[in-house]
Short mmCIF file of C-alpha atoms in Angstrom, two decimals:
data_model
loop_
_atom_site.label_atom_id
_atom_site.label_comp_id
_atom_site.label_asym_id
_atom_site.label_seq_id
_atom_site.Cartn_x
_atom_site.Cartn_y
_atom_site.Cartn_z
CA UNK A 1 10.20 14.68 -6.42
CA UNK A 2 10.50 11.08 -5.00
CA UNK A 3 12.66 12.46 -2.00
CA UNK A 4 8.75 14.54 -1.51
CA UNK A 5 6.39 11.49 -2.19
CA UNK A 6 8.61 9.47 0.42
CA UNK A 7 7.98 12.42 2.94
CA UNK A 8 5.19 12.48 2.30
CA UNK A 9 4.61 8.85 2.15
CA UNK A 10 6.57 8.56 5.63
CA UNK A 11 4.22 10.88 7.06
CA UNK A 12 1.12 9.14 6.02
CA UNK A 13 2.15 5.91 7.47
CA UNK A 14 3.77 6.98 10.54
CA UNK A 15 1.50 6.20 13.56
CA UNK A 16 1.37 7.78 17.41
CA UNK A 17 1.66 6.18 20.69
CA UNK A 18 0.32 8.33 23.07
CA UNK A 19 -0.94 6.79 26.71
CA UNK A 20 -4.53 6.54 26.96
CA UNK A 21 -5.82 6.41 30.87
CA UNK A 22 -8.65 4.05 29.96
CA UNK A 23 -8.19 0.35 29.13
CA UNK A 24 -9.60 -0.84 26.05
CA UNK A 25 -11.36 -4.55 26.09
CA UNK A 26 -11.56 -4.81 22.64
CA UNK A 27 -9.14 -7.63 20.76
CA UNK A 28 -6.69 -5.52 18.53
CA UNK A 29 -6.86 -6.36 15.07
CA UNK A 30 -3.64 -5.94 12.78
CA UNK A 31 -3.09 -2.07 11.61
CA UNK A 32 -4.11 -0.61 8.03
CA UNK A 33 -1.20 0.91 6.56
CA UNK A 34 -1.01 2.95 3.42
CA UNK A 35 0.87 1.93 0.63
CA UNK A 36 1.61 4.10 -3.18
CA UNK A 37 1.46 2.31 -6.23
CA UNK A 38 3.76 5.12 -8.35
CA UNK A 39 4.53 5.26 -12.30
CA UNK A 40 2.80 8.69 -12.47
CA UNK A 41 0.73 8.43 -9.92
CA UNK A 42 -1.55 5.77 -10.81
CA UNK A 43 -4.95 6.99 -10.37
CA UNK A 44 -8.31 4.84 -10.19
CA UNK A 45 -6.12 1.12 -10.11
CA UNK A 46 -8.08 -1.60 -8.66
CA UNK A 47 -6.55 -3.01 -5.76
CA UNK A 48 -7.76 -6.25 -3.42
CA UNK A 49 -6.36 -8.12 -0.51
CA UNK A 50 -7.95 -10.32 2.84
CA UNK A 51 -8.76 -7.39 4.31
CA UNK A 52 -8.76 -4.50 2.11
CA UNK A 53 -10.03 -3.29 -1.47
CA UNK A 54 -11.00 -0.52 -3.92
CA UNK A 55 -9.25 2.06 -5.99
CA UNK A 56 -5.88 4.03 -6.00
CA UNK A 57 -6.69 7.65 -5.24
CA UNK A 58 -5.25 10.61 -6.90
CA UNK A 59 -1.86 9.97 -5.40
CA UNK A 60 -1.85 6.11 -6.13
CA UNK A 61 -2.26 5.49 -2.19
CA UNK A 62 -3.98 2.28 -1.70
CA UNK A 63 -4.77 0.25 2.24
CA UNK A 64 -3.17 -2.78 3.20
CA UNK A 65 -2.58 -4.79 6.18
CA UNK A 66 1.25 -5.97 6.43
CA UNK A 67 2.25 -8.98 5.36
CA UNK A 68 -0.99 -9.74 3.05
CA UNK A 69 -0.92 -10.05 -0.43
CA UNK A 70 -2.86 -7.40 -2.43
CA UNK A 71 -3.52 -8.05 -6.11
CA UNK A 72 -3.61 -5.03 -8.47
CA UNK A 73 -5.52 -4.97 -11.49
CA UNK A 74 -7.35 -3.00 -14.41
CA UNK A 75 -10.77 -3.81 -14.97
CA UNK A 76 -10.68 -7.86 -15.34
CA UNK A 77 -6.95 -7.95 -16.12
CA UNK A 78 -4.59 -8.85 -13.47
CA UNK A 79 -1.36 -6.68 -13.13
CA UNK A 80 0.16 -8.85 -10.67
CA UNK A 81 -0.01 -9.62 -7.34
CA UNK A 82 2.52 -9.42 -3.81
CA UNK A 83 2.85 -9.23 -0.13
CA UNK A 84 3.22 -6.27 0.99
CA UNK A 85 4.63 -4.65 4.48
CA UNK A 86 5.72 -1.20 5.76
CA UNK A 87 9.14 -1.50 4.64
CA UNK A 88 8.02 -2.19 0.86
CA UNK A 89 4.49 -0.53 0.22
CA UNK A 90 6.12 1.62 -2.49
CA UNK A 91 5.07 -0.55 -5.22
CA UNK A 92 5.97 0.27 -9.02
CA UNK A 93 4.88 -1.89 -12.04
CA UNK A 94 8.06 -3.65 -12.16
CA UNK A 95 7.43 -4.80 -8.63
CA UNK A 96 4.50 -6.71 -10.23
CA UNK A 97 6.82 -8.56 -13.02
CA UNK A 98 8.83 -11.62 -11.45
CA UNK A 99 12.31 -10.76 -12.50
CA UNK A 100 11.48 -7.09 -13.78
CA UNK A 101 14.55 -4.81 -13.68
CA UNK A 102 14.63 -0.90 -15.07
CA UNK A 103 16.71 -2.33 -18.11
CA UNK A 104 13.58 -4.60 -19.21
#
Protein backbone atom coordinates (compact mmCIF):
# COMPACT_ATOMS: atom_id res chain seq x y z
CA UNK A 1 0.00 0.00 0.00
CA UNK A 2 2.57 2.80 0.80
CA UNK A 3 4.93 1.43 -2.05
CA UNK A 4 1.22 2.61 -4.23
CA UNK A 5 0.56 6.03 -2.44
CA UNK A 6 4.38 6.89 -3.14
CA UNK A 7 3.68 6.03 -6.92
CA UNK A 8 1.25 7.55 -6.89
CA UNK A 9 2.45 10.42 -4.92
CA UNK A 10 5.65 10.51 -7.32
CA UNK A 11 3.45 10.83 -10.14
CA UNK A 12 1.45 13.68 -8.87
CA UNK A 13 4.41 15.77 -8.17
CA UNK A 14 6.53 14.99 -11.01
CA UNK A 15 6.58 17.95 -13.48
CA UNK A 16 7.50 18.16 -17.53
CA UNK A 17 9.97 20.16 -19.35
CA UNK A 18 9.03 20.27 -22.69
CA UNK A 19 10.47 23.34 -25.10
CA UNK A 20 7.99 25.87 -25.78
CA UNK A 21 8.87 28.04 -29.16
CA UNK A 22 7.43 31.20 -27.63
CA UNK A 23 9.14 33.24 -24.88
CA UNK A 24 7.22 33.97 -21.93
CA UNK A 25 7.65 37.71 -20.28
CA UNK A 26 6.04 36.90 -17.33
CA UNK A 27 8.34 36.73 -13.85
CA UNK A 28 8.17 32.98 -12.71
CA UNK A 29 6.85 32.55 -9.43
CA UNK A 30 8.04 29.48 -7.21
CA UNK A 31 6.10 26.03 -8.22
CA UNK A 32 3.00 24.49 -6.21
CA UNK A 33 3.80 21.10 -5.31
CA UNK A 34 1.56 18.54 -3.77
CA UNK A 35 2.18 17.16 -0.60
CA UNK A 36 -0.03 13.93 1.52
CA UNK A 37 -0.70 14.29 4.98
CA UNK A 38 -1.25 10.17 5.62
CA UNK A 39 -2.54 8.31 8.94
CA UNK A 40 -5.54 6.94 6.96
CA UNK A 41 -5.81 9.26 4.63
CA UNK A 42 -6.69 12.29 6.41
CA UNK A 43 -9.63 13.73 4.82
CA UNK A 44 -11.07 17.43 5.25
CA UNK A 45 -7.64 18.68 7.54
CA UNK A 46 -7.18 22.30 7.46
CA UNK A 47 -4.03 23.26 6.07
CA UNK A 48 -2.34 27.06 5.66
CA UNK A 49 0.92 28.43 4.49
CA UNK A 50 2.29 32.06 2.62
CA UNK A 51 0.97 31.00 -0.30
CA UNK A 52 -1.39 28.26 -0.02
CA UNK A 53 -4.56 27.06 2.08
CA UNK A 54 -7.71 24.92 2.47
CA UNK A 55 -8.55 21.33 3.10
CA UNK A 56 -6.93 17.82 2.62
CA UNK A 57 -8.90 16.03 -0.08
CA UNK A 58 -9.97 12.50 -0.04
CA UNK A 59 -6.43 11.28 -0.37
CA UNK A 60 -4.93 13.75 2.30
CA UNK A 61 -3.15 15.73 -0.70
CA UNK A 62 -2.71 19.23 0.33
CA UNK A 63 -0.55 22.43 -1.98
CA UNK A 64 2.52 23.85 -0.89
CA UNK A 65 5.27 25.86 -2.18
CA UNK A 66 8.83 24.35 -1.11
CA UNK A 67 10.51 25.48 1.55
CA UNK A 68 7.37 27.32 3.32
CA UNK A 69 5.97 26.36 6.38
CA UNK A 70 2.34 25.08 6.29
CA UNK A 71 0.46 24.76 9.57
CA UNK A 72 -2.10 21.93 9.89
CA UNK A 73 -4.95 22.13 12.04
CA UNK A 74 -8.60 20.96 13.10
CA UNK A 75 -11.06 23.52 13.42
CA UNK A 76 -9.26 26.18 15.90
CA UNK A 77 -6.75 23.63 17.22
CA UNK A 78 -3.33 23.62 15.91
CA UNK A 79 -1.76 20.16 15.01
CA UNK A 80 1.53 21.52 14.40
CA UNK A 81 3.29 23.24 12.03
CA UNK A 82 6.73 22.65 9.43
CA UNK A 83 8.56 23.49 6.33
CA UNK A 84 7.97 21.54 3.88
CA UNK A 85 9.87 20.64 0.37
CA UNK A 86 9.66 17.95 -2.35
CA UNK A 87 11.86 15.63 -0.68
CA UNK A 88 9.62 15.59 2.63
CA UNK A 89 5.88 16.45 1.67
CA UNK A 90 4.85 13.03 3.04
CA UNK A 91 3.83 14.34 6.28
CA UNK A 92 2.39 11.96 9.14
CA UNK A 93 1.20 13.19 12.61
CA UNK A 94 4.36 12.38 14.19
CA UNK A 95 6.05 14.73 11.78
CA UNK A 96 4.00 17.41 13.63
CA UNK A 97 5.34 16.33 17.32
CA UNK A 98 9.02 17.72 18.00
CA UNK A 99 10.76 14.57 18.99
CA UNK A 100 7.82 12.10 17.95
CA UNK A 101 9.11 8.59 17.17
CA UNK A 102 6.70 5.34 16.25
CA UNK A 103 7.54 4.04 19.88
CA UNK A 104 5.75 7.26 21.48
Amino acid sequence: MKSFILSVFLLLVSGCSGGGGTSNTTPQTAATNVGMFVDGPVHGLEYSSKSHSGSTDSSGFFYFTSGEEVTFKIGSITLGKRSITTANSLITPLDLVTGGTVDD
